[in-house]
Amino acid sequence: MTSFQAALSTAKIIVILTGAGVSAASGIPTFRAAGGYWRTYESTSLATPQAFRKNPSRVWEFYHYRRDLVSQKQPNRAHFALAEFEKLRPNVHLITQNVDGLHAAAGSEPIEMHGSLFHVRCTSCGDEFEDRTNPICDSLAGKGAPDPDARDADIPLDLLPRHELCQRPVALTSSETGEKICIGGLLRPAVVWFNESLDPPVMNEIRVLLNRCDLLLVVGTSGIVYPAAGFASIVKSNGGKVAEFNLDPSEGADFDFVGPCEDLLPLALGVNV
Ligand code: BJW
Ligand code: ZN
């Protein structure tokens, strides 16, 4: 703790990378523990463009469930400690893999590298915008139950979330009348799925920060998913130090805080929350 706090006080650029563990105490399941299932599916298997192409109704049910869950949750002491620390130190930059918006709800301004549950993108015209309506379309009302025995709702394509002001409407057969209709493009969650590239301007901003960073805090992430999994080695190869906050001990961190980050971050950062 003493040597970490010395490094903290002398660091010129501090970057903080967070993952699902930061939101665990808010009641949001992480991806790779027991909570990483929705119905009988691994959550990560639904977070792919292939899953969406194959069964957009199922993937929309999964995201409707998560939007609804997150909208009922509050930031916890880990989010508040980071927000407080950012206020005290202007040289702190927060990057999150989380899509739940809880850092912003606590007063931070994070780079949301994997997007947001509350933004959508049109698969036809590419328009991207915030949409917090719940449910996002009538057909998802009461759907998305996570229990292993819940049945797929199999919502027809024309009744899934569609882009009302679409510049490139598409032709479909109406599931209600059987007639040809012209309808706004299918919306998808504006999150980064596996095998998709991160937004290039976002990645450039992150690269610049990592190259200047002399202390990286890695908080509540399994460190399995790239590109975030490579951030620590970039910082170390530039001579910077790495501190990890996780329930599990890490390999190769200069400072290892093992335990719940909602307890350890306020202590280590010296903030009252
Ligand atoms: C606590 C705690 C408490 C619990 N206190 N701790 C190089 C090598 C190999 C593969 C690749 C590579 N480069 C790219 C890839 C492919 C792929 C990848 O990384 N695959 C790996 C699985 C190997 N990456 C991609 O496809 C990325 N795209 C890309 O790189 O494009 C270019 C490219 C493509 C293909 C090939 C090569 C280049 C995109 C990745 C997008 C990830 N998307 C998701 C879903 C987002 C939307 C949604 O939420 O629905 O992002 S997957 C999921 O994992 C989500 C998370 O942000 C991400 C990371 O998970 P996280 O946050 O670490 O959660 P957990 O559950 O894994 O861990 C929680 C941790 O908290 C645990 O350690 C607990 O112990 C801890 N914890 N409670 C402290 N209270
Ligand atoms: Zn559109």
Tab-separated table of C-alpha atoms and ligand atoms in Angstrom:
chain	number	residue	atom	x	y	z
A	1	MET	CA	0.000	0.000	0.000
A	2	THR	CA	2.768	2.463	0.941
A	3	SER	CA	4.803	1.902	-2.220
A	4	PHE	CA	1.619	1.999	-4.357
A	5	GLN	CA	0.614	5.332	-2.846
A	6	ALA	CA	4.110	6.702	-3.508
A	7	ALA	CA	3.797	5.632	-7.168
A	8	LEU	CA	0.313	7.171	-7.268
A	9	SER	CA	1.513	10.537	-6.003
A	10	THR	CA	4.458	10.799	-8.416
A	11	ALA	CA	2.740	9.407	-11.548
A	12	LYS	CA	2.311	11.932	-14.347
A	13	ILE	CA	-0.381	10.121	-16.328
A	14	ILE	CA	-2.571	7.539	-14.591
A	15	VAL	CA	-4.809	5.331	-16.713
A	16	ILE	CA	-7.510	3.197	-15.093
A	17	LEU	CA	-8.951	0.255	-17.021
A	18	THR	CA	-12.114	-1.263	-15.578
A	19	GLY	CA	-14.134	-4.388	-16.297
A	20	ALA	CA	-17.257	-6.176	-15.121
A	21	GLY	CA	-15.905	-6.737	-11.576
A	22	VAL	CA	-16.370	-3.014	-10.864
A	23	SER	CA	-20.128	-3.370	-11.332
A	24	ALA	CA	-20.460	-6.722	-9.537
A	25	ALA	CA	-21.305	-5.031	-6.210
A	26	SER	CA	-24.091	-3.138	-8.004
A	27	GLY	CA	-25.706	-6.490	-8.796
A	28	ILE	CA	-24.679	-6.781	-12.450
A	29	PRO	CA	-23.425	-10.250	-13.375
A	30	THR	CA	-19.857	-10.551	-14.694
A	31	PHE	CA	-19.198	-12.429	-17.935
A	32	ARG	CA	-17.075	-15.371	-16.967
A	33	ALA	CA	-18.258	-16.389	-13.495
A	34	ALA	CA	-21.414	-18.297	-12.540
A	35	GLY	CA	-23.490	-15.247	-13.508
A	36	GLY	CA	-22.183	-15.355	-17.072
A	37	TYR	CA	-25.197	-17.248	-18.385
A	38	TRP	CA	-28.518	-16.058	-19.796
A	39	ARG	CA	-30.971	-18.958	-20.158
A	40	THR	CA	-28.747	-21.827	-21.262
A	41	TYR	CA	-26.407	-19.600	-23.278
A	42	GLU	CA	-23.016	-18.267	-22.265
A	43	SER	CA	-23.389	-14.482	-22.341
A	44	THR	CA	-20.270	-14.167	-24.496
A	45	SER	CA	-21.792	-16.484	-27.137
A	46	LEU	CA	-24.643	-13.983	-27.613
A	47	ALA	CA	-22.255	-11.023	-27.884
A	48	THR	CA	-21.281	-11.791	-31.484
A	49	PRO	CA	-22.417	-10.540	-34.906
A	50	GLN	CA	-22.966	-14.195	-35.888
A	51	ALA	CA	-25.470	-14.724	-33.024
A	52	PHE	CA	-27.331	-11.544	-34.043
A	53	ARG	CA	-27.485	-12.540	-37.729
A	54	LYS	CA	-28.688	-16.043	-36.825
A	55	ASN	CA	-31.278	-15.033	-34.240
A	56	PRO	CA	-31.791	-11.277	-33.789
A	57	SER	CA	-34.886	-11.902	-31.655
A	58	ARG	CA	-32.923	-13.942	-29.089
A	59	VAL	CA	-30.062	-11.429	-28.983
A	60	TRP	CA	-32.537	-8.540	-28.579
A	61	GLU	CA	-34.247	-10.399	-25.722
A	62	PHE	CA	-30.818	-10.792	-24.045
A	63	TYR	CA	-30.048	-7.080	-24.437
A	64	HIS	CA	-33.554	-6.017	-23.371
A	65	TYR	CA	-33.069	-8.051	-20.182
A	66	ARG	CA	-29.711	-6.369	-19.509
A	67	ARG	CA	-30.959	-2.829	-20.323
A	68	ASP	CA	-33.870	-3.382	-17.948
A	69	LEU	CA	-31.628	-4.840	-15.200
A	70	VAL	CA	-29.010	-2.081	-15.432
A	71	SER	CA	-31.638	0.670	-15.430
A	72	GLN	CA	-32.607	-0.503	-11.923
A	73	LYS	CA	-29.020	-0.520	-10.582
A	74	GLN	CA	-26.918	2.153	-8.923
A	75	PRO	CA	-23.163	2.808	-8.949
A	76	ASN	CA	-21.268	1.326	-5.976
A	77	ARG	CA	-18.285	2.492	-3.885
A	78	ALA	CA	-15.814	1.430	-6.583
A	79	HIS	CA	-17.476	3.740	-9.160
A	80	PHE	CA	-17.710	6.582	-6.638
A	81	ALA	CA	-14.077	6.158	-5.493
A	82	LEU	CA	-12.868	6.407	-9.100
A	83	ALA	CA	-15.080	9.449	-9.791
A	84	GLU	CA	-13.782	11.154	-6.637
A	85	PHE	CA	-10.176	10.358	-7.554
A	86	GLU	CA	-10.672	11.810	-11.050
A	87	LYS	CA	-11.915	15.027	-9.462
A	88	LEU	CA	-8.822	15.258	-7.225
A	89	ARG	CA	-6.295	14.417	-9.929
A	90	PRO	CA	-6.559	16.018	-13.384
A	91	ASN	CA	-4.027	13.526	-14.836
A	92	VAL	CA	-6.351	10.523	-14.449
A	93	HIS	CA	-7.980	8.874	-17.485
A	94	LEU	CA	-10.676	6.245	-17.104
A	95	ILE	CA	-11.223	3.590	-19.765
A	96	THR	CA	-13.992	1.064	-19.244
A	97	GLN	CA	-14.927	-2.138	-21.027
A	98	ASN	CA	-18.324	-1.938	-19.308
A	99	VAL	CA	-21.410	-0.995	-21.274
A	100	ASP	CA	-23.636	-0.310	-18.239
A	101	GLY	CA	-23.070	3.459	-17.907
A	102	LEU	CA	-22.503	3.238	-14.136
A	103	HIS	CA	-19.192	5.155	-14.222
A	104	ALA	CA	-20.998	8.092	-15.838
A	105	ALA	CA	-23.839	7.750	-13.316
A	106	ALA	CA	-21.218	8.162	-10.551
A	107	GLY	CA	-19.885	11.357	-12.157
A	108	SER	CA	-16.962	10.025	-14.250
A	109	GLU	CA	-16.365	10.660	-17.937
A	110	PRO	CA	-14.987	7.331	-19.102
A	111	ILE	CA	-13.938	6.191	-22.547
A	112	GLU	CA	-16.500	3.406	-23.115
A	113	MET	CA	-14.358	1.229	-25.366
A	114	HIS	CA	-17.036	-1.467	-25.878
A	115	GLY	CA	-19.881	1.006	-26.403
A	116	SER	CA	-23.089	1.366	-24.408
A	117	LEU	CA	-26.205	-0.711	-23.743
A	118	PHE	CA	-28.235	2.470	-24.193
A	119	HIS	CA	-27.004	3.327	-27.686
A	120	VAL	CA	-28.277	1.649	-30.829
A	121	ARG	CA	-27.060	1.532	-34.426
A	122	CYS	CA	-29.096	1.007	-37.587
A	123	THR	CA	-27.903	-2.027	-39.554
A	124	SER	CA	-29.196	-0.403	-42.742
A	125	CYS	CA	-28.108	3.262	-42.713
A	126	GLY	CA	-25.483	3.119	-39.903
A	127	ASP	CA	-27.034	5.942	-37.868
A	128	GLU	CA	-26.128	5.635	-34.155
A	129	PHE	CA	-27.977	7.287	-31.288
A	130	GLU	CA	-28.970	7.020	-27.630
A	131	ASP	CA	-32.241	5.248	-26.857
A	132	ARG	CA	-33.205	4.606	-23.248
A	133	THR	CA	-36.836	3.650	-23.816
A	134	ASN	CA	-37.830	0.553	-21.880
A	135	PRO	CA	-38.912	-1.640	-23.533
A	136	ILE	CA	-37.237	-0.364	-26.667
A	137	CYS	CA	-40.164	-1.746	-28.724
A	138	ASP	CA	-43.609	-3.074	-27.778
A	139	SER	CA	-42.859	-6.672	-28.736
A	140	LEU	CA	-40.070	-6.904	-26.112
A	141	ALA	CA	-42.420	-5.965	-23.236
A	142	GLY	CA	-42.293	-8.768	-20.647
A	143	LYS	CA	-39.675	-10.687	-22.680
A	144	GLY	CA	-36.033	-11.566	-21.959
A	145	ALA	CA	-36.516	-13.688	-18.804
A	146	PRO	CA	-33.075	-15.145	-17.944
A	147	ASP	CA	-34.243	-18.457	-16.395
A	148	PRO	CA	-32.826	-21.601	-18.047
A	149	ASP	CA	-36.325	-22.884	-18.866
A	150	ALA	CA	-37.634	-19.613	-20.397
A	151	ARG	CA	-38.619	-19.977	-24.063
A	152	ASP	CA	-37.365	-17.831	-26.962
A	153	ALA	CA	-40.022	-15.270	-27.931
A	154	ASP	CA	-39.167	-15.614	-31.661
A	155	ILE	CA	-40.241	-12.053	-32.399
A	156	PRO	CA	-40.709	-11.489	-36.164
A	157	LEU	CA	-38.142	-9.230	-37.840
A	158	ASP	CA	-40.591	-6.408	-38.555
A	159	LEU	CA	-41.537	-6.179	-34.847
A	160	LEU	CA	-37.965	-5.975	-33.521
A	161	PRO	CA	-36.488	-2.500	-32.808
A	162	ARG	CA	-36.481	-0.582	-36.132
A	163	HIS	CA	-35.018	2.771	-37.108
A	164	GLU	CA	-37.972	5.138	-37.447
A	165	LEU	CA	-36.101	7.952	-39.229
A	166	CYS	CA	-34.119	5.607	-41.458
A	167	GLN	CA	-32.404	6.968	-44.588
A	168	ARG	CA	-32.284	3.458	-46.102
A	169	PRO	CA	-35.581	1.675	-45.353
A	170	VAL	CA	-35.804	-2.002	-46.321
A	171	ALA	CA	-38.575	-4.130	-47.873
A	172	LEU	CA	-40.076	-6.854	-45.678
A	173	THR	CA	-43.185	-8.987	-45.513
A	174	SER	CA	-45.387	-7.860	-42.632
A	175	SER	CA	-45.808	-10.593	-40.022
A	176	GLU	CA	-49.283	-9.200	-39.286
A	177	THR	CA	-50.846	-8.681	-42.747
A	178	GLY	CA	-48.543	-10.734	-45.018
A	179	GLU	CA	-48.172	-7.662	-47.268
A	180	LYS	CA	-44.915	-6.150	-48.510
A	181	ILE	CA	-43.908	-3.220	-46.311
A	182	CYS	CA	-41.107	-0.679	-46.431
A	183	ILE	CA	-39.668	-0.281	-42.959
A	184	GLY	CA	-36.697	1.366	-41.205
A	185	GLY	CA	-33.563	-0.756	-40.823
A	186	LEU	CA	-33.140	-3.227	-37.962
A	187	LEU	CA	-31.499	-1.602	-34.950
A	188	ARG	CA	-28.758	-3.370	-32.992
A	189	PRO	CA	-27.131	-2.520	-29.653
A	190	ALA	CA	-24.191	-0.143	-30.281
A	191	VAL	CA	-21.731	-2.344	-28.409
A	192	VAL	CA	-18.559	-4.022	-29.666
A	193	TRP	CA	-19.095	-7.727	-30.180
A	194	PHE	CA	-16.396	-10.380	-30.580
A	195	ASN	CA	-14.636	-10.230	-33.954
A	196	GLU	CA	-15.700	-6.626	-34.423
A	197	SER	CA	-13.160	-3.821	-34.497
A	198	LEU	CA	-13.238	-1.087	-31.903
A	199	ASP	CA	-14.040	2.408	-33.099
A	200	PRO	CA	-10.745	3.670	-34.677
A	201	PRO	CA	-10.834	7.188	-33.083
A	202	VAL	CA	-11.476	5.560	-29.688
A	203	MET	CA	-8.562	3.154	-30.182
A	204	ASN	CA	-6.285	6.026	-31.246
A	205	GLU	CA	-7.178	8.011	-28.139
A	206	ILE	CA	-6.436	4.939	-25.998
A	207	ARG	CA	-3.094	4.301	-27.733
A	208	VAL	CA	-1.964	7.877	-27.073
A	209	LEU	CA	-2.907	7.571	-23.387
A	210	LEU	CA	-1.185	4.197	-22.949
A	211	ASN	CA	2.014	5.477	-24.527
A	212	ARG	CA	2.131	8.403	-22.095
A	213	CYS	CA	0.950	6.460	-19.046
A	214	ASP	CA	3.366	5.722	-16.200
A	215	LEU	CA	0.829	4.002	-13.919
A	216	LEU	CA	-1.990	1.718	-15.069
A	217	LEU	CA	-4.678	0.472	-12.674
A	218	VAL	CA	-6.437	-2.652	-13.928
A	219	VAL	CA	-9.664	-3.099	-11.985
A	220	GLY	CA	-12.143	-5.998	-12.023
A	221	THR	CA	-11.318	-7.496	-15.390
A	222	SER	CA	-10.292	-11.050	-16.230
A	223	GLY	CA	-7.779	-9.705	-18.758
A	224	ILE	CA	-8.837	-12.274	-21.315
A	225	VAL	CA	-10.392	-10.077	-23.991
A	226	TYR	CA	-8.246	-8.099	-26.427
A	227	PRO	CA	-7.406	-5.344	-27.053
A	228	ALA	CA	-7.847	-4.447	-23.321
A	229	ALA	CA	-5.937	-7.616	-22.331
A	230	GLY	CA	-2.834	-6.120	-23.961
A	231	PHE	CA	-2.856	-2.727	-22.202
A	232	ALA	CA	-0.703	-3.778	-19.215
A	233	SER	CA	2.096	-5.085	-21.416
A	234	ILE	CA	2.081	-1.859	-23.494
A	235	VAL	CA	2.478	0.233	-20.322
A	236	LYS	CA	5.157	-2.080	-18.901
A	237	SER	CA	7.122	-2.089	-22.142
A	238	ASN	CA	7.210	1.726	-21.911
A	239	GLY	CA	8.631	1.490	-18.377
A	240	GLY	CA	5.325	2.181	-16.562
A	241	LYS	CA	3.969	0.307	-13.540
A	242	VAL	CA	0.790	-1.753	-13.270
A	243	ALA	CA	-1.507	-2.180	-10.258
A	244	GLU	CA	-4.262	-4.766	-10.292
A	245	PHE	CA	-7.452	-4.866	-8.222
A	246	ASN	CA	-9.251	-8.197	-8.471
A	247	LEU	CA	-10.783	-10.953	-6.352
A	248	ASP	CA	-8.138	-13.255	-7.826
A	249	PRO	CA	-4.371	-12.699	-7.529
A	250	SER	CA	-2.749	-11.498	-10.739
A	251	GLU	CA	0.441	-12.446	-12.522
A	252	GLY	CA	3.004	-9.830	-13.320
A	253	ALA	CA	1.446	-6.741	-11.701
A	254	ASP	CA	3.768	-4.471	-9.725
A	255	PHE	CA	1.036	-3.934	-7.108
A	256	ASP	CA	-1.580	-6.602	-6.442
A	257	PHE	CA	-4.719	-5.721	-4.460
A	258	VAL	CA	-6.602	-8.971	-3.935
A	259	GLY	CA	-10.222	-8.590	-2.801
A	260	PRO	CA	-13.402	-6.652	-3.644
A	261	CYS	CA	-12.481	-3.458	-5.495
A	262	GLU	CA	-15.404	-1.616	-3.865
A	263	ASP	CA	-13.511	-2.007	-0.557
A	264	LEU	CA	-9.917	-1.740	-1.778
A	265	LEU	CA	-10.164	1.203	-4.199
A	266	PRO	CA	-11.341	3.787	-1.617
A	267	LEU	CA	-8.470	2.733	0.697
A	268	ALA	CA	-5.780	2.599	-1.970
A	269	LEU	CA	-6.817	5.870	-3.630
A	270	GLY	CA	-7.275	7.581	-0.287
A	271	VAL	CA	-10.772	8.868	-1.015
A	272	ASN	CA	-13.826	9.058	1.225
A	273	VAL	CA	-16.957	7.574	-0.356
B	1	BJW	C1	-13.940	-8.472	-9.098
B	1	BJW	C2	-15.075	-8.323	-8.336
B	1	BJW	C3	-14.985	-7.377	-7.343
B	1	BJW	C4	-15.520	-9.886	-9.830
B	1	BJW	N1	-13.861	-6.723	-7.175
B	1	BJW	N2	-12.804	-7.855	-8.984
B	1	BJW	C5	-5.458	-11.460	-29.827
B	1	BJW	C6	-5.312	-12.783	-29.426
B	1	BJW	C7	-6.436	-13.627	-29.390
B	1	BJW	C8	-7.700	-13.183	-29.752
B	1	BJW	C9	-7.837	-11.876	-30.137
B	1	BJW	C10	-6.731	-11.032	-30.174
B	1	BJW	N3	-7.160	-9.807	-30.566
B	1	BJW	C11	-8.508	-9.873	-30.770
B	1	BJW	C12	-8.938	-11.124	-30.518
B	1	BJW	C13	-10.346	-11.617	-30.627
B	1	BJW	C14	-11.225	-11.196	-29.479
B	1	BJW	C15	-10.654	-11.711	-28.155
B	1	BJW	O1	-10.059	-10.999	-27.366
B	1	BJW	N4	-10.883	-12.977	-27.855
B	1	BJW	C16	-10.422	-13.530	-26.587
B	1	BJW	C17	-11.573	-14.234	-25.878
B	1	BJW	C18	-9.215	-14.413	-26.811
B	1	BJW	N5	-11.356	-9.737	-29.414
B	1	BJW	C19	-12.186	-9.095	-30.213
B	1	BJW	O2	-12.851	-9.686	-31.033
B	1	BJW	C20	-12.241	-7.582	-30.086
B	1	BJW	N6	-12.095	-7.019	-31.377
B	1	BJW	C21	-10.886	-6.843	-31.939
B	1	BJW	O3	-9.848	-6.992	-31.323
B	1	BJW	O4	-10.954	-6.469	-33.261
B	1	BJW	C22	-9.820	-6.684	-34.083
B	1	BJW	C23	-9.591	-8.192	-34.235
B	1	BJW	C24	-10.660	-9.062	-34.398
B	1	BJW	C25	-10.441	-10.448	-34.520
B	1	BJW	C26	-9.121	-10.950	-34.469
B	1	BJW	C27	-8.062	-10.058	-34.285
B	1	BJW	C28	-8.300	-8.663	-34.179
B	1	BJW	C29	-13.603	-7.142	-29.585
B	1	BJW	C30	-13.869	-7.591	-28.197
B	1	BJW	C31	-15.280	-7.170	-27.775
B	1	BJW	C32	-15.687	-7.759	-26.438
B	1	BJW	N7	-17.081	-7.560	-26.244
B	1	BJW	C33	-17.691	-7.917	-24.978
B	1	BJW	C34	-19.227	-7.715	-25.080
B	1	BJW	C35	-19.571	-6.244	-25.048
B	1	BJW	C36	-21.036	-6.017	-25.177
B	1	BJW	C37	-21.849	-6.594	-24.055
B	1	BJW	O5	-21.560	-6.364	-22.867
B	1	BJW	O6	-22.801	-7.287	-24.348
B	1	BJW	O7	-17.153	-7.134	-23.929
B	1	BJW	S1	-17.297	-9.602	-24.460
B	1	BJW	C38	-17.166	-9.213	-22.754
B	1	BJW	O8	-15.803	-9.398	-22.290
B	1	BJW	C39	-17.457	-7.712	-22.639
B	1	BJW	C40	-16.470	-7.286	-21.609
B	1	BJW	O9	-16.249	-5.897	-21.681
B	1	BJW	C41	-15.255	-8.117	-21.940
B	1	BJW	C42	-14.273	-8.269	-20.818
B	1	BJW	O10	-14.852	-8.906	-19.721
B	1	BJW	P1	-14.456	-8.464	-18.251
B	1	BJW	O11	-14.922	-7.099	-18.000
B	1	BJW	O12	-13.028	-8.722	-18.022
B	1	BJW	O13	-15.389	-9.424	-17.367
B	1	BJW	P2	-15.091	-10.902	-16.803
B	1	BJW	O14	-16.380	-11.461	-16.355
B	1	BJW	O15	-14.313	-11.700	-17.769
B	1	BJW	O16	-14.127	-10.659	-15.560
B	1	BJW	C43	-14.581	-10.054	-14.371
B	1	BJW	C44	-13.394	-9.981	-13.433
B	1	BJW	O17	-13.799	-9.235	-12.294
B	1	BJW	C45	-12.907	-11.347	-12.929
B	1	BJW	O18	-11.486	-11.378	-13.058
B	1	BJW	C46	-13.311	-11.371	-11.460
B	1	BJW	O19	-12.363	-12.059	-10.650
B	1	BJW	C47	-13.326	-9.895	-11.131
B	1	BJW	N8	-14.249	-9.498	-10.075
B	1	BJW	N9	-16.046	-9.227	-8.814
B	1	BJW	C48	-12.793	-6.953	-7.987
B	1	BJW	N10	-16.048	-7.172	-6.537
B	2	ZN	ZN	-31.467	3.519	-40.502
